[in-house]
Tab-separated table of C-alpha atoms in Angstrom:
chain	number	residue	atom	x	y	z
M	1	LEU	CA	-48.219	51.108	-47.577
M	2	MET	CA	-48.837	54.150	-49.639
M	3	SER	CA	-46.395	56.295	-47.681
M	4	VAL	CA	-43.319	54.339	-48.315
M	5	ALA	CA	-41.239	56.355	-50.816
M	6	ASN	CA	-40.204	54.959	-54.244
M	7	HIS	CA	-36.533	54.981	-53.757
M	8	LYS	CA	-36.808	53.183	-50.768
M	9	ILE	CA	-38.930	50.415	-52.595
M	10	ASP	CA	-36.095	50.345	-55.036
M	11	GLY	CA	-33.429	50.070	-52.553
M	12	PHE	CA	-35.353	46.955	-51.344
M	13	VAL	CA	-35.480	45.490	-54.721
M	14	LYS	CA	-31.750	45.965	-55.223
M	15	GLN	CA	-31.349	43.939	-51.757
M	16	GLY	CA	-33.474	41.335	-52.830
M	17	ARG	CA	-35.842	41.617	-49.968
M	18	VAL	CA	-39.064	39.431	-49.750
M	19	GLY	CA	-41.736	41.103	-51.164
M	20	ALA	CA	-40.231	44.006	-52.412
M	21	GLU	CA	-41.287	43.636	-56.241
M	22	SER	CA	-44.915	42.917	-54.922
M	23	LEU	CA	-44.725	46.133	-52.949
M	24	LYS	CA	-43.278	48.028	-56.061
M	25	TYR	CA	-46.126	46.583	-58.268
M	26	ILE	CA	-48.812	47.469	-55.723
M	27	LYS	CA	-47.499	50.831	-55.417
M	28	ARG	CA	-47.255	51.470	-59.293
M	29	HIS	CA	-51.120	50.235	-59.495
M	30	ALA	CA	-52.498	51.626	-56.382
M	31	GLU	CA	-55.708	52.242	-57.957
M	32	ARG	CA	-56.343	48.384	-58.490
M	33	LEU	CA	-55.832	47.978	-54.800
M	34	LEU	CA	-58.336	50.611	-54.121
M	35	ILE	CA	-60.733	49.153	-56.440
M	36	VAL	CA	-60.456	45.561	-55.208
M	37	ASN	CA	-60.749	47.065	-51.472
M	38	LEU	CA	-64.023	48.807	-52.211
M	39	ILE	CA	-65.583	45.983	-53.895
M	40	GLY	CA	-64.374	43.402	-51.098
M	41	THR	CA	-65.871	46.037	-48.412
M	42	THR	CA	-69.190	46.157	-50.410
M	43	ILE	CA	-69.510	42.366	-50.651
M	44	VAL	CA	-68.944	41.911	-46.738
M	45	THR	CA	-71.301	44.806	-45.874
M	46	VAL	CA	-74.130	43.195	-47.919
M	47	TRP	CA	-73.519	39.713	-46.565
M	48	ILE	CA	-73.495	40.752	-42.934
M	49	SER	CA	-76.707	42.855	-43.667
M	50	SER	CA	-78.249	39.822	-45.094
M	51	LEU	CA	-77.188	37.891	-42.200
M	52	ALA	CA	-78.273	40.383	-39.565
M	53	THR	CA	-81.816	40.520	-41.423
M	54	VAL	CA	-81.894	36.355	-41.292
M	55	ALA	CA	-81.045	36.450	-37.538
M	56	ALA	CA	-83.476	39.392	-36.699
M	57	SER	CA	-86.042	37.608	-38.564
M	58	GLY	CA	-85.459	34.308	-36.510
M	59	VAL	CA	-85.659	36.211	-33.288
M	60	ALA	CA	-88.902	37.992	-34.294
M	61	SER	CA	-90.500	34.681	-35.140
M	62	LEU	CA	-89.499	33.347	-31.765
M	63	PHE	CA	-91.422	36.380	-30.210
M	64	GLY	CA	-94.388	35.740	-32.441
M	65	LEU	CA	-93.943	38.953	-34.298
M	66	SER	CA	-93.650	37.542	-37.878
């Protein structure tokens, strides 16, 4: 996505290709994409860790370890 040259994106926009304007915006504001990606990854990591803790706690209680 980030490796596409700006002149190619401009050509896509002139051709009226679907999503070309969105691609141009994303490329121009790459830092926003990275921030959203990092926040989303952090949220998913915390959620999965919590889920794994609950599952491990349930398994431990089945074996009388809690």
